[in-house]
PDB file of C-alpha atoms in Angstrom:
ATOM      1  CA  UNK A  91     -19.821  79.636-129.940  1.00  0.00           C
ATOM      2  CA  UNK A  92     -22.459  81.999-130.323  1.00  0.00           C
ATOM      3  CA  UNK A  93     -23.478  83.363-133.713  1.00  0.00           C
ATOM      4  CA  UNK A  94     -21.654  86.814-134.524  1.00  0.00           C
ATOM      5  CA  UNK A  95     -24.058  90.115-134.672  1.00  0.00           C
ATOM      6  CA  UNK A  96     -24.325  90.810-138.870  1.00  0.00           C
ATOM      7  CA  UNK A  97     -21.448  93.565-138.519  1.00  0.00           C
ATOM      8  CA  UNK A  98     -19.322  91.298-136.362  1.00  0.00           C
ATOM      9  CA  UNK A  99     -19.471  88.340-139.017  1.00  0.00           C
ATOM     10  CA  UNK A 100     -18.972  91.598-141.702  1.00  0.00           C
ATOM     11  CA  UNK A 101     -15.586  92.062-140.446  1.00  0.00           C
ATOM     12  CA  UNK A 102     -14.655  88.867-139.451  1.00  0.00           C
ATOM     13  CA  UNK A 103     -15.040  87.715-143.598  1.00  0.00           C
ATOM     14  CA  UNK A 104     -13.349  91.030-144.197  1.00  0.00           C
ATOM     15  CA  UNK A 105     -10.123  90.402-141.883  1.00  0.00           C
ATOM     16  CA  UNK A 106     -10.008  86.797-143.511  1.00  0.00           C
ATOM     17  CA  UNK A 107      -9.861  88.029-147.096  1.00  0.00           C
ATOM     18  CA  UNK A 108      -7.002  90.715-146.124  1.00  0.00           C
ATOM     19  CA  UNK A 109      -5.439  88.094-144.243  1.00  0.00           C
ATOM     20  CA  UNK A 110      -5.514  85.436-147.478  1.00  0.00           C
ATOM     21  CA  UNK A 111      -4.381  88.252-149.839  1.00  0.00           C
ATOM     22  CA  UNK A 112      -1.198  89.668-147.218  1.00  0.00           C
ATOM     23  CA  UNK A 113       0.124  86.337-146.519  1.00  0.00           C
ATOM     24  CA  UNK A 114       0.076  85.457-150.116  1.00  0.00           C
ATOM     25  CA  UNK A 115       2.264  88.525-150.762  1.00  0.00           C
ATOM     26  CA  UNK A 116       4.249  88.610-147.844  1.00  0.00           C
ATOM     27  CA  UNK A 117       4.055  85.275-146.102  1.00  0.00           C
ATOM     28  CA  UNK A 118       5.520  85.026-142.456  1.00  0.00           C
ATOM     29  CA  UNK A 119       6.362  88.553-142.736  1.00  0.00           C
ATOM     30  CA  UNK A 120       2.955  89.622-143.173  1.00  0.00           C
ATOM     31  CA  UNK A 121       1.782  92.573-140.746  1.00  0.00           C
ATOM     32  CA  UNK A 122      -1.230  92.107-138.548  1.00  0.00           C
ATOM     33  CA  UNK A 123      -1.809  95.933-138.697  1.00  0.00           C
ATOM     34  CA  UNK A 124      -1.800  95.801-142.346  1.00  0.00           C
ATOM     35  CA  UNK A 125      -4.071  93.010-142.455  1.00  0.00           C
ATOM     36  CA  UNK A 126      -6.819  95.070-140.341  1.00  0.00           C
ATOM     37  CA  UNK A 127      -5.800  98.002-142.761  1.00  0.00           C
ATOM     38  CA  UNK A 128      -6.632  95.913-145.495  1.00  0.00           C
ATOM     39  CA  UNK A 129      -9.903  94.849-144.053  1.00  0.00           C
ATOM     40  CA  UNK A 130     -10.807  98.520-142.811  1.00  0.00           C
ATOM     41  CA  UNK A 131     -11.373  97.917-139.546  1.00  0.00           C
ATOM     42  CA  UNK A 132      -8.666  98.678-136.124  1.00  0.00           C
ATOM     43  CA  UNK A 133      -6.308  96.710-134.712  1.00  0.00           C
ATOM     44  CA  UNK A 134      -8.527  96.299-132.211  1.00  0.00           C
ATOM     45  CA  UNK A 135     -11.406  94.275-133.797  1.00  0.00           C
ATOM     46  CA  UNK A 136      -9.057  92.345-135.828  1.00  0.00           C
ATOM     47  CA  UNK A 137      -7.932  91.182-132.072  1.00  0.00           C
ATOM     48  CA  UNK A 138     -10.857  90.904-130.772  1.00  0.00           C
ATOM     49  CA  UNK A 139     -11.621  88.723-133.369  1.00  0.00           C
ATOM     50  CA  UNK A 140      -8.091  86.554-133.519  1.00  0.00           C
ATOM     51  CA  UNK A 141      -6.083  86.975-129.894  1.00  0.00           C
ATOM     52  CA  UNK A 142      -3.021  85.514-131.468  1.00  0.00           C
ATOM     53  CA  UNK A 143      -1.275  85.063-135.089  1.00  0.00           C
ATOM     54  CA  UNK A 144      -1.761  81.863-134.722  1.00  0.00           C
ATOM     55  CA  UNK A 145      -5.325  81.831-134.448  1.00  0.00           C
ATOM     56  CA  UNK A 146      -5.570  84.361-137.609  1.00  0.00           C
ATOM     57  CA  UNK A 147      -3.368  81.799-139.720  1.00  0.00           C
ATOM     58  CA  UNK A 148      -5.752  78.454-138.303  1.00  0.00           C
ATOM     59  CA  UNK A 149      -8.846  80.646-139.384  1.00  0.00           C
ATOM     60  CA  UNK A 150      -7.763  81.247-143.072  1.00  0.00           C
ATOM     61  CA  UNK A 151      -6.114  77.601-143.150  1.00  0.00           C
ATOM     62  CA  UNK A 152      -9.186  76.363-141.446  1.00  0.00           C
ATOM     63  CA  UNK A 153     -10.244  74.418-145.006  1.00  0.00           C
ATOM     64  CA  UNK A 154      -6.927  73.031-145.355  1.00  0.00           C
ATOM     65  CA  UNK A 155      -6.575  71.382-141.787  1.00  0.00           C
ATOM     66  CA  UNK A 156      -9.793  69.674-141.889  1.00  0.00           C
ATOM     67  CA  UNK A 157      -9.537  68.318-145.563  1.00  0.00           C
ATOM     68  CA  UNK A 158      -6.081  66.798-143.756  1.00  0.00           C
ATOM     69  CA  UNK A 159      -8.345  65.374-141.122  1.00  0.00           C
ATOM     70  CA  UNK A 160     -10.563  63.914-143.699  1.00  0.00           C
ATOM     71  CA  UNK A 161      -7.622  61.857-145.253  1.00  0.00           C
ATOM     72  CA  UNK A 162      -6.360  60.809-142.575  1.00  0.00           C
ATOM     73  CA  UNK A 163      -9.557  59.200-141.744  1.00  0.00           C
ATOM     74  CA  UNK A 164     -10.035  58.365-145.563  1.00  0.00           C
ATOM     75  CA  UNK A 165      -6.385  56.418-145.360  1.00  0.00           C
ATOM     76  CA  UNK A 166      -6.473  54.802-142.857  1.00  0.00           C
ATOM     77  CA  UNK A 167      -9.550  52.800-143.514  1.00  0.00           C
ATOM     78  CA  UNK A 168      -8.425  52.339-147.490  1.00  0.00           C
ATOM     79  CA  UNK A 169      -5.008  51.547-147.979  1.00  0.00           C
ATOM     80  CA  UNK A 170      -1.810  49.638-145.948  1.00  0.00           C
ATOM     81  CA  UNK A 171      -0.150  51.907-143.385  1.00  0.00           C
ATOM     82  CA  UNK A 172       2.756  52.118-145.531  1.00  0.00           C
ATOM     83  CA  UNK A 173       1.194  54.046-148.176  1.00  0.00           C
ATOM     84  CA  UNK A 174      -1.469  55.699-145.699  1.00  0.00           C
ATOM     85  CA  UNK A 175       1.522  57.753-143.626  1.00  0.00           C
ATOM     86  CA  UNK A 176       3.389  58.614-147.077  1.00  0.00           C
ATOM     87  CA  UNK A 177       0.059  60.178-148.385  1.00  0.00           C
ATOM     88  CA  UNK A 178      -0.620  61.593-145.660  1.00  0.00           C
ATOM     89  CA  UNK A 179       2.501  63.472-144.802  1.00  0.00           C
ATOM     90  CA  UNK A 180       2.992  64.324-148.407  1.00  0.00           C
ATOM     91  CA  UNK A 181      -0.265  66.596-147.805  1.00  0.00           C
ATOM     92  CA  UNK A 182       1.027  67.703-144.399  1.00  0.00           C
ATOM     93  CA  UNK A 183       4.071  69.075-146.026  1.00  0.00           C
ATOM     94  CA  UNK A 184       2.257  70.698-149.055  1.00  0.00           C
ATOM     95  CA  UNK A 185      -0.344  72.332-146.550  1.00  0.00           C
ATOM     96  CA  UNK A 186       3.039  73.925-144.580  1.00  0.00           C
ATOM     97  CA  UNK A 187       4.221  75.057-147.727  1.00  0.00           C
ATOM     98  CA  UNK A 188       0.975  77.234-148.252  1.00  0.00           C
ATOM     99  CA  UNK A 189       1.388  80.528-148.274  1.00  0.00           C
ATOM    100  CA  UNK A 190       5.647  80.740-148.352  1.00  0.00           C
ATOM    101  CA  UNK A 191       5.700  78.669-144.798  1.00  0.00           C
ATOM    102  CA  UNK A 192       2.997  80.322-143.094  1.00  0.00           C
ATOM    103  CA  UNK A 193       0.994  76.984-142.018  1.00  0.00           C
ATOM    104  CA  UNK A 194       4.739  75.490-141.483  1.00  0.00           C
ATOM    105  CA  UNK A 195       5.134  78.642-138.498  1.00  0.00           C
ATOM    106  CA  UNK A 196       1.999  77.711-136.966  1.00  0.00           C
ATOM    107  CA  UNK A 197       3.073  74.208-136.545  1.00  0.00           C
ATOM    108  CA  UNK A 198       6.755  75.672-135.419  1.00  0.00           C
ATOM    109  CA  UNK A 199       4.343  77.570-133.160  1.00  0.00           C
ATOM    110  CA  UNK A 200       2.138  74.526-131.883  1.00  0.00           C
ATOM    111  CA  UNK A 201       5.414  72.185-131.186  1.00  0.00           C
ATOM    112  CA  UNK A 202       7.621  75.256-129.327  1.00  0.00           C
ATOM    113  CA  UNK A 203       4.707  76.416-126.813  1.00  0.00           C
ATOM    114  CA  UNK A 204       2.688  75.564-124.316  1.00  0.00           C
ATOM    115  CA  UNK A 205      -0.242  73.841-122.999  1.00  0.00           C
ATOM    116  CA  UNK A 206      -1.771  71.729-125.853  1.00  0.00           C
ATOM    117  CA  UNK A 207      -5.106  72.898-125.025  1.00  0.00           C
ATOM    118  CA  UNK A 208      -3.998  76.686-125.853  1.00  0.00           C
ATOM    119  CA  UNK A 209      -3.747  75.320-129.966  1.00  0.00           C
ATOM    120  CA  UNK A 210      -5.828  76.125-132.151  1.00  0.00           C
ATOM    121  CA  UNK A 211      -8.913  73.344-132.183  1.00  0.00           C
ATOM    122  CA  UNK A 212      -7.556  72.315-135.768  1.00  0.00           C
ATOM    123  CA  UNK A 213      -4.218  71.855-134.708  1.00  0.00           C
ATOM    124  CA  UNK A 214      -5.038  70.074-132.229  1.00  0.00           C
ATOM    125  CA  UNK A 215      -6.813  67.434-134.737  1.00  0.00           C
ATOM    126  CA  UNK A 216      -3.886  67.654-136.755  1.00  0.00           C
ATOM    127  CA  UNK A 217      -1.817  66.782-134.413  1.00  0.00           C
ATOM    128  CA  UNK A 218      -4.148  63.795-132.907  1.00  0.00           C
ATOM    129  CA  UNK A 219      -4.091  62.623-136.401  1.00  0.00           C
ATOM    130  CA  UNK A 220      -0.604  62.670-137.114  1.00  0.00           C
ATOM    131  CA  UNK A 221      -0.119  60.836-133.179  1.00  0.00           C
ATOM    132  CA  UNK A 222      -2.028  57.955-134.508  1.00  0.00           C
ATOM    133  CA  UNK A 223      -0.725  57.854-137.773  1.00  0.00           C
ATOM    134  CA  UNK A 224       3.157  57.325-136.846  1.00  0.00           C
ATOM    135  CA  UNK A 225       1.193  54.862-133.863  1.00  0.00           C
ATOM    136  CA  UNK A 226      -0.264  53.087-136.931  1.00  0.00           C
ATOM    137  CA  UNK A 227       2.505  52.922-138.717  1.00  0.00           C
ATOM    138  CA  UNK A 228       4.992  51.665-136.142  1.00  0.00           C
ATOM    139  CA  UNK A 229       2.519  49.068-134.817  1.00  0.00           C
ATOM    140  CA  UNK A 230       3.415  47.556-138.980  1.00  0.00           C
ATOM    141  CA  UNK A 231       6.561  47.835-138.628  1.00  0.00           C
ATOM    142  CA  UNK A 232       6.875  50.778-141.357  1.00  0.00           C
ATOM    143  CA  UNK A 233       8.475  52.994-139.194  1.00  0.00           C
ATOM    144  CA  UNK A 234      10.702  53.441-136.607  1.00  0.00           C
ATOM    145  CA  UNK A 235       9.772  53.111-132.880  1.00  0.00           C
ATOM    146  CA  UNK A 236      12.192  55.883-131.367  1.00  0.00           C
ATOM    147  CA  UNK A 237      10.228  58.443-133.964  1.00  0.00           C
ATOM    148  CA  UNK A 238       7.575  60.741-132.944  1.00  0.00           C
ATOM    149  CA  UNK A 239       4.995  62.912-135.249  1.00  0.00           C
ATOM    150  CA  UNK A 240       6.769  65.747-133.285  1.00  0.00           C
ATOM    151  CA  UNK A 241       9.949  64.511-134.606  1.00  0.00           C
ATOM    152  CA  UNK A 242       8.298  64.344-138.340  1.00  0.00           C
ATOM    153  CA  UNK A 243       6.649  67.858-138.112  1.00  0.00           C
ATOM    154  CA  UNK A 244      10.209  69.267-137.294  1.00  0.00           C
ATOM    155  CA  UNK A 245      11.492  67.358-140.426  1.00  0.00           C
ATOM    156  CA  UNK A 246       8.463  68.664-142.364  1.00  0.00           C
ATOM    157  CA  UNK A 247       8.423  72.282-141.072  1.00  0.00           C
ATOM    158  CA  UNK A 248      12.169  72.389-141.671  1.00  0.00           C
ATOM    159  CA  UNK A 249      11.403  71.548-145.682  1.00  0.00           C
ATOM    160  CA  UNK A 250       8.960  73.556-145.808  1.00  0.00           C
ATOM    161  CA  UNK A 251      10.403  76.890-144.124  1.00  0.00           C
ATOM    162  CA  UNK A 252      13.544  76.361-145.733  1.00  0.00           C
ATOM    163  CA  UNK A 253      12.040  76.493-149.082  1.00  0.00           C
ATOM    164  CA  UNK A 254       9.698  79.462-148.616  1.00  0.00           C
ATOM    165  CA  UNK A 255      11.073  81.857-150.177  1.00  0.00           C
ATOM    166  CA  UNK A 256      12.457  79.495-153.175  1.00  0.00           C
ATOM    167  CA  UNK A 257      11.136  80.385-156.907  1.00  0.00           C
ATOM    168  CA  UNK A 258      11.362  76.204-158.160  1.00  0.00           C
ATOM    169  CA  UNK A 259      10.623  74.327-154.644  1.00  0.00           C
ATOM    170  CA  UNK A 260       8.443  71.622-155.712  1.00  0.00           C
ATOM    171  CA  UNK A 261      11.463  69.159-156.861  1.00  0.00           C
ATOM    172  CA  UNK A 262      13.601  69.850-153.963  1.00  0.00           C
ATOM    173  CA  UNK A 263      10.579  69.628-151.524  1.00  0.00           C
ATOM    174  CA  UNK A 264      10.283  66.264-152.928  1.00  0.00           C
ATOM    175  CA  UNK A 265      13.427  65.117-152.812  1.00  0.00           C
ATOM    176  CA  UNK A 266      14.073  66.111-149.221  1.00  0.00           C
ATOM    177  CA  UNK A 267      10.555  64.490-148.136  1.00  0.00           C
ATOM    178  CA  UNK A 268      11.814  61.471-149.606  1.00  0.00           C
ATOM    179  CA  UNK A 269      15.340  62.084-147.852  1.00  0.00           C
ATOM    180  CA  UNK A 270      12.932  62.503-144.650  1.00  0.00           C
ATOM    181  CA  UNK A 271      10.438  59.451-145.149  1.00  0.00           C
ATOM    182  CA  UNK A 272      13.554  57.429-145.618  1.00  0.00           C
ATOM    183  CA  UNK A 273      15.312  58.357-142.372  1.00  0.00           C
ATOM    184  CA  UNK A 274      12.185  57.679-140.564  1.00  0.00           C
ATOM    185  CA  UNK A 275      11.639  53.865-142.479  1.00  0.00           C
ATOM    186  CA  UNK A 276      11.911  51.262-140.286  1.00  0.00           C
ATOM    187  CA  UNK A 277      15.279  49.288-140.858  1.00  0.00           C
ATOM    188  CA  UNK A 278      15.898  45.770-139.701  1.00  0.00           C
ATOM    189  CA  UNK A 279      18.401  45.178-137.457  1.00  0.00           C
ATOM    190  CA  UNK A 280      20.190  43.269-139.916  1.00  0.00           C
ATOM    191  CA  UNK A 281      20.928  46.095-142.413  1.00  0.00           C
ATOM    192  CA  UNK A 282      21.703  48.144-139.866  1.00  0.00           C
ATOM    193  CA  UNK A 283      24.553  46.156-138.420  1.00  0.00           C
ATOM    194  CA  UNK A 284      25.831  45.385-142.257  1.00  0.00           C
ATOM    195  CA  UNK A 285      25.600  49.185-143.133  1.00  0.00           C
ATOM    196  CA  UNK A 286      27.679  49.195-139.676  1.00  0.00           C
ATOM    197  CA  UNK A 287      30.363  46.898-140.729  1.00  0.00           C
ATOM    198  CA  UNK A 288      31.403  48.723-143.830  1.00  0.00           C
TER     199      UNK A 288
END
């Protein structure tokens, strides 16, 4: 991309500030005319700037995503894959949470629509990561083979929207990742048939 003109890169740090401060008070109900009130400039430039929500909320989670992308690539070169996909989509799930479920609609967003190449670039990443971290893991025999990171983003996204508007979340969003993490374990075929016999 070419560097912005000194006005254009003006309001483009002005329209991410408003957009940090209206999502944190209104989350997903946040207005995208109130966010270019905020930042004093039209609709228009704020568009011209972000075509889509979804680009707007991948801008001002921009920091998040890649420090995701770093530990994925941190994990999976430190510890076994067990603990490497448990990390890993323990951060996934906090990063959804941000902002009452904002980062959790993009990734509704990402899953529901389209053409892959039409995400956001950091999406994208996020969701190459999380491809080869459920490949990892299954390839150990930590998880099961009919799951998909699609399948654990729903599971995810479904915490984390569900909770978004909750005042104590953090215990229950830990309870029902664990509730997740467990339906996604890989069983032997053994306990399944004895859990099937009861």
């Amino acid at each position: 991309m070419r560097p912005l003109r000194a006005d254009a890169q003006r309001n483009f740090e002005r329209l991410i500030v408003a957009a940090n401060a209206e999502f944190a008070e209104r989350g997903r109900a946040a207005s995208l005319d109130e966010i270019a009130k905020r930042a004093g400039v039209g609709p228009g430039t704020l568009y011209r700037h972000f075509p889509t929500r979804e680009a707007l909320i991948d801008a001002v989670l921009r920091d998040q995503f890649n420090e995701l992308h770093q530990q994925a690539t941190s994990l999976t070169s430190t510890v076994a894959p067990d603990i490497a996909i448990e990390r890993w989509l323990r951060g996934l799930l906090a990063n959804s949470m941000t902002y009452h479920g904002v980062a959790a609609s993009l990734v509704n967003a990402t899953l529901d629509g389209g053409s892959r190449f039409a995400w956001p670039a950091t999406c994208q990443q996020v969701h190459a990561d999380g491809e080869a971290m459920v490949a990892m893991a299954q390839a150990e025999g930590v998880i099961r083979k009919d799951v998909t990171f699609s399948d654990v983003a729903r599971l995810l996204t479904g915490i984390a929207l569900s909770l978004a508007d909750a005042p104590e979340s953090s215990d229950t969003s830990d309870r029902l990742f664990r509730v997740a993490m467990d339906g996604i374990r890989h069983q032997p075929q053994e306990a399944l048939d004895a859990s099937a016999d009861l």
